[in-house]
Structure formats: C-alpha cells, structure tokens
C-alpha cells in the first residue's frame, strides 16, 4: 500500500508508516522486491508479484548502464535516488548491485512465458 506508482518505497517511514522522505533507496527497493517475490512464491497472491516487478522496474530505471566513460560504475546501483540523498550519497554500492541481481534472478525464475511470475509450490 505504501509503494509509489513508480515502483519504490520511500527511504524512511515514521512509526505509523507515513513517508518520512521523498527519495528512494534502490538498495532497499531491491531487497523488498526479493521479499515480495518470496511472499508471492509462498502465497500465490499476485499483488506481491506485481509489487516486486514494479520495484525491479524502478531499480532498473536508475541502474547505470550507460557509463562507457566510467567503466567502473557500469551496472552500478546507487545507495540513494537521487544519488545525493542521505543513504551512501554519491556512491555505487556493491551490495546494492548484489541485491538487485538476486532480485532479478528471482524474477526470472518466477516468470512464465508471458512475462508474469507464477507461484512455485
């Protein structure tokens, strides 16, 4: 219910789950996608699958794939989006890329021929 239409959760929430920031944390978004894929796998509830796919789409939209001039950041995932926000500002994080790769692997494993994930029981 807190996921934005663009696929992300804001980086911080208050005690009543009200958004405490206006920026996202791609690292956390990839981790949440993995949780939602697992919940879909366990329950078959498509709302979890849809949330996970949307989350992965958000991270994909901010992954550095055009960094030919800076090959060391190609494929990188930042701690925050925008990159200057509070979680690991101006950094591409190896653990963010790892969480994202794991989430993409889950998405691929749970995706049927029509591009929709299916539960595995």
PDB file of C-alpha atoms in Angstrom:
ATOM      1  CA  UNK A   1       0.000   0.000   0.000  1.00  0.00           C
ATOM      2  CA  UNK A   2       2.944   2.356   0.517  1.00  0.00           C
ATOM      3  CA  UNK A   3       4.634   1.581  -2.781  1.00  0.00           C
ATOM      4  CA  UNK A   4       4.644   4.528  -5.195  1.00  0.00           C
ATOM      5  CA  UNK A   5       3.319   4.153  -8.721  1.00  0.00           C
ATOM      6  CA  UNK A   6       6.946   4.368  -9.912  1.00  0.00           C
ATOM      7  CA  UNK A   7       7.690   1.137  -8.017  1.00  0.00           C
ATOM      8  CA  UNK A   8       9.599   2.295  -4.965  1.00  0.00           C
ATOM      9  CA  UNK A   9       9.089   2.755  -1.277  1.00  0.00           C
ATOM     10  CA  UNK A  10      10.451   5.971   0.128  1.00  0.00           C
ATOM     11  CA  UNK A  11      13.675   5.514   2.041  1.00  0.00           C
ATOM     12  CA  UNK A  12      12.250   6.123   5.518  1.00  0.00           C
ATOM     13  CA  UNK A  13       8.927   5.814   7.282  1.00  0.00           C
ATOM     14  CA  UNK A  14       7.601   7.014  10.607  1.00  0.00           C
ATOM     15  CA  UNK A  15       6.015   4.886  13.305  1.00  0.00           C
ATOM     16  CA  UNK A  16       2.616   4.914  11.551  1.00  0.00           C
ATOM     17  CA  UNK A  17       4.164   4.083   8.168  1.00  0.00           C
ATOM     18  CA  UNK A  18       3.879   7.656   6.947  1.00  0.00           C
ATOM     19  CA  UNK A  19       6.581   8.596   4.487  1.00  0.00           C
ATOM     20  CA  UNK A  20       9.408  10.474   6.196  1.00  0.00           C
ATOM     21  CA  UNK A  21      11.345  11.286   2.984  1.00  0.00           C
ATOM     22  CA  UNK A  22      10.673  11.965  -0.682  1.00  0.00           C
ATOM     23  CA  UNK A  23      13.625   9.969  -2.024  1.00  0.00           C
ATOM     24  CA  UNK A  24      14.139   6.274  -2.620  1.00  0.00           C
ATOM     25  CA  UNK A  25      16.758   3.750  -1.629  1.00  0.00           C
ATOM     26  CA  UNK A  26      17.398   1.429  -4.603  1.00  0.00           C
ATOM     27  CA  UNK A  27      19.266  -0.928  -2.267  1.00  0.00           C
ATOM     28  CA  UNK A  28      16.201  -1.330  -0.056  1.00  0.00           C
ATOM     29  CA  UNK A  29      13.870  -1.444  -3.050  1.00  0.00           C
ATOM     30  CA  UNK A  30      15.781  -4.437  -4.445  1.00  0.00           C
ATOM     31  CA  UNK A  31      15.647  -6.129  -1.041  1.00  0.00           C
ATOM     32  CA  UNK A  32      11.899  -5.516  -0.793  1.00  0.00           C
ATOM     33  CA  UNK A  33      11.428  -6.946  -4.276  1.00  0.00           C
ATOM     34  CA  UNK A  34      13.072 -10.170  -3.091  1.00  0.00           C
ATOM     35  CA  UNK A  35      10.745 -10.276  -0.076  1.00  0.00           C
ATOM     36  CA  UNK A  36       7.697  -9.682  -2.270  1.00  0.00           C
ATOM     37  CA  UNK A  37       8.765 -12.393  -4.730  1.00  0.00           C
ATOM     38  CA  UNK A  38       9.161 -14.837  -1.849  1.00  0.00           C
ATOM     39  CA  UNK A  39       5.743 -13.855  -0.473  1.00  0.00           C
ATOM     40  CA  UNK A  40       4.264 -14.453  -3.909  1.00  0.00           C
ATOM     41  CA  UNK A  41       6.029 -17.790  -4.066  1.00  0.00           C
ATOM     42  CA  UNK A  42       4.585 -18.796  -0.682  1.00  0.00           C
ATOM     43  CA  UNK A  43       1.062 -17.387  -1.045  1.00  0.00           C
ATOM     44  CA  UNK A  44       0.362 -17.151  -4.780  1.00  0.00           C
ATOM     45  CA  UNK A  45      -1.025 -13.634  -4.208  1.00  0.00           C
ATOM     46  CA  UNK A  46      -0.361 -11.676  -7.371  1.00  0.00           C
ATOM     47  CA  UNK A  47      -0.211  -8.348  -5.517  1.00  0.00           C
ATOM     48  CA  UNK A  48       3.196  -9.423  -4.167  1.00  0.00           C
ATOM     49  CA  UNK A  49       4.410 -10.407  -7.634  1.00  0.00           C
ATOM     50  CA  UNK A  50       3.217  -7.132  -9.097  1.00  0.00           C
ATOM     51  CA  UNK A  51       4.886  -5.097  -6.339  1.00  0.00           C
ATOM     52  CA  UNK A  52       8.162  -6.960  -6.888  1.00  0.00           C
ATOM     53  CA  UNK A  53       8.113  -6.499 -10.644  1.00  0.00           C
ATOM     54  CA  UNK A  54       7.369  -2.785 -10.196  1.00  0.00           C
ATOM     55  CA  UNK A  55      10.213  -2.489  -7.666  1.00  0.00           C
ATOM     56  CA  UNK A  56      12.671  -4.144 -10.050  1.00  0.00           C
ATOM     57  CA  UNK A  57      11.494  -1.832 -12.825  1.00  0.00           C
ATOM     58  CA  UNK A  58      12.251   1.154 -10.580  1.00  0.00           C
ATOM     59  CA  UNK A  59      15.775  -0.053  -9.810  1.00  0.00           C
ATOM     60  CA  UNK A  60      16.379  -0.840 -13.499  1.00  0.00           C
ATOM     61  CA  UNK A  61      15.403   2.712 -14.388  1.00  0.00           C
ATOM     62  CA  UNK A  62      18.184   4.047 -12.156  1.00  0.00           C
ATOM     63  CA  UNK A  63      20.881   1.446 -12.782  1.00  0.00           C
ATOM     64  CA  UNK A  64      23.933   2.877 -14.547  1.00  0.00           C
ATOM     65  CA  UNK A  65      24.121   1.089 -17.887  1.00  0.00           C
ATOM     66  CA  UNK A  66      25.463   3.958 -19.980  1.00  0.00           C
ATOM     67  CA  UNK A  67      28.720   4.545 -18.150  1.00  0.00           C
ATOM     68  CA  UNK A  68      31.109   3.942 -21.037  1.00  0.00           C
ATOM     69  CA  UNK A  69      33.275   6.861 -19.937  1.00  0.00           C
ATOM     70  CA  UNK A  70      33.370   5.443 -16.404  1.00  0.00           C
ATOM     71  CA  UNK A  71      33.521   1.687 -16.859  1.00  0.00           C
ATOM     72  CA  UNK A  72      33.906   1.158 -13.107  1.00  0.00           C
ATOM     73  CA  UNK A  73      30.330   2.256 -12.460  1.00  0.00           C
ATOM     74  CA  UNK A  74      28.671   0.439 -15.348  1.00  0.00           C
ATOM     75  CA  UNK A  75      25.856  -1.722 -13.949  1.00  0.00           C
ATOM     76  CA  UNK A  76      26.103   0.113 -10.644  1.00  0.00           C
ATOM     77  CA  UNK A  77      23.218   0.739  -8.288  1.00  0.00           C
ATOM     78  CA  UNK A  78      23.345   3.803  -6.072  1.00  0.00           C
ATOM     79  CA  UNK A  79      22.509   3.871  -2.390  1.00  0.00           C
ATOM     80  CA  UNK A  80      20.014   6.698  -2.862  1.00  0.00           C
ATOM     81  CA  UNK A  81      17.945   8.159  -5.644  1.00  0.00           C
ATOM     82  CA  UNK A  82      18.606  10.940  -6.288  1.00  0.00           C
ATOM     83  CA  UNK A  83      22.213   9.936  -5.745  1.00  0.00           C
ATOM     84  CA  UNK A  84      22.970  12.858  -3.392  1.00  0.00           C
ATOM     85  CA  UNK A  85      20.419  11.832  -0.743  1.00  0.00           C
ATOM     86  CA  UNK A  86      21.279  10.520   2.713  1.00  0.00           C
ATOM     87  CA  UNK A  87      21.935   6.777   2.233  1.00  0.00           C
ATOM     88  CA  UNK A  88      25.510   6.378   0.958  1.00  0.00           C
ATOM     89  CA  UNK A  89      25.393   9.583  -1.141  1.00  0.00           C
ATOM     90  CA  UNK A  90      27.294   9.691  -4.437  1.00  0.00           C
ATOM     91  CA  UNK A  91      28.190   6.002  -4.202  1.00  0.00           C
ATOM     92  CA  UNK A  92      27.524   2.917  -6.270  1.00  0.00           C
ATOM     93  CA  UNK A  93      27.258   0.054  -3.803  1.00  0.00           C
ATOM     94  CA  UNK A  94      28.438  -3.480  -4.437  1.00  0.00           C
ATOM     95  CA  UNK A  95      25.777  -4.845  -2.071  1.00  0.00           C
ATOM     96  CA  UNK A  96      23.047  -2.887  -3.876  1.00  0.00           C
ATOM     97  CA  UNK A  97      24.084  -4.468  -7.188  1.00  0.00           C
ATOM     98  CA  UNK A  98      24.178  -7.886  -5.484  1.00  0.00           C
ATOM     99  CA  UNK A  99      20.656  -7.489  -4.029  1.00  0.00           C
ATOM    100  CA  UNK A 100      19.420  -6.305  -7.400  1.00  0.00           C
ATOM    101  CA  UNK A 101      21.000  -9.265  -9.217  1.00  0.00           C
ATOM    102  CA  UNK A 102      19.423 -11.645  -6.694  1.00  0.00           C
ATOM    103  CA  UNK A 103      16.047  -9.999  -7.196  1.00  0.00           C
ATOM    104  CA  UNK A 104      16.354 -10.217 -10.980  1.00  0.00           C
ATOM    105  CA  UNK A 105      17.208 -13.911 -10.665  1.00  0.00           C
ATOM    106  CA  UNK A 106      14.083 -14.463  -8.559  1.00  0.00           C
ATOM    107  CA  UNK A 107      12.018 -12.573 -11.111  1.00  0.00           C
ATOM    108  CA  UNK A 108      13.415 -14.688 -13.940  1.00  0.00           C
ATOM    109  CA  UNK A 109      12.824 -17.934 -12.047  1.00  0.00           C
ATOM    110  CA  UNK A 110       9.245 -16.996 -11.217  1.00  0.00           C
ATOM    111  CA  UNK A 111       8.371 -15.576 -14.640  1.00  0.00           C
ATOM    112  CA  UNK A 112       6.340 -17.614 -17.066  1.00  0.00           C
ATOM    113  CA  UNK A 113       6.370 -17.357 -20.851  1.00  0.00           C
ATOM    114  CA  UNK A 114       4.085 -14.297 -20.824  1.00  0.00           C
ATOM    115  CA  UNK A 115       6.331 -12.307 -18.507  1.00  0.00           C
ATOM    116  CA  UNK A 116       4.169 -12.856 -15.428  1.00  0.00           C
ATOM    117  CA  UNK A 117       5.587 -14.585 -12.395  1.00  0.00           C
ATOM    118  CA  UNK A 118       3.893 -17.759 -11.257  1.00  0.00           C
ATOM    119  CA  UNK A 119       3.908 -19.309  -7.776  1.00  0.00           C
ATOM    120  CA  UNK A 120       6.131 -22.324  -7.183  1.00  0.00           C
ATOM    121  CA  UNK A 121       4.738 -24.615  -4.500  1.00  0.00           C
TER     122      UNK A 121
END
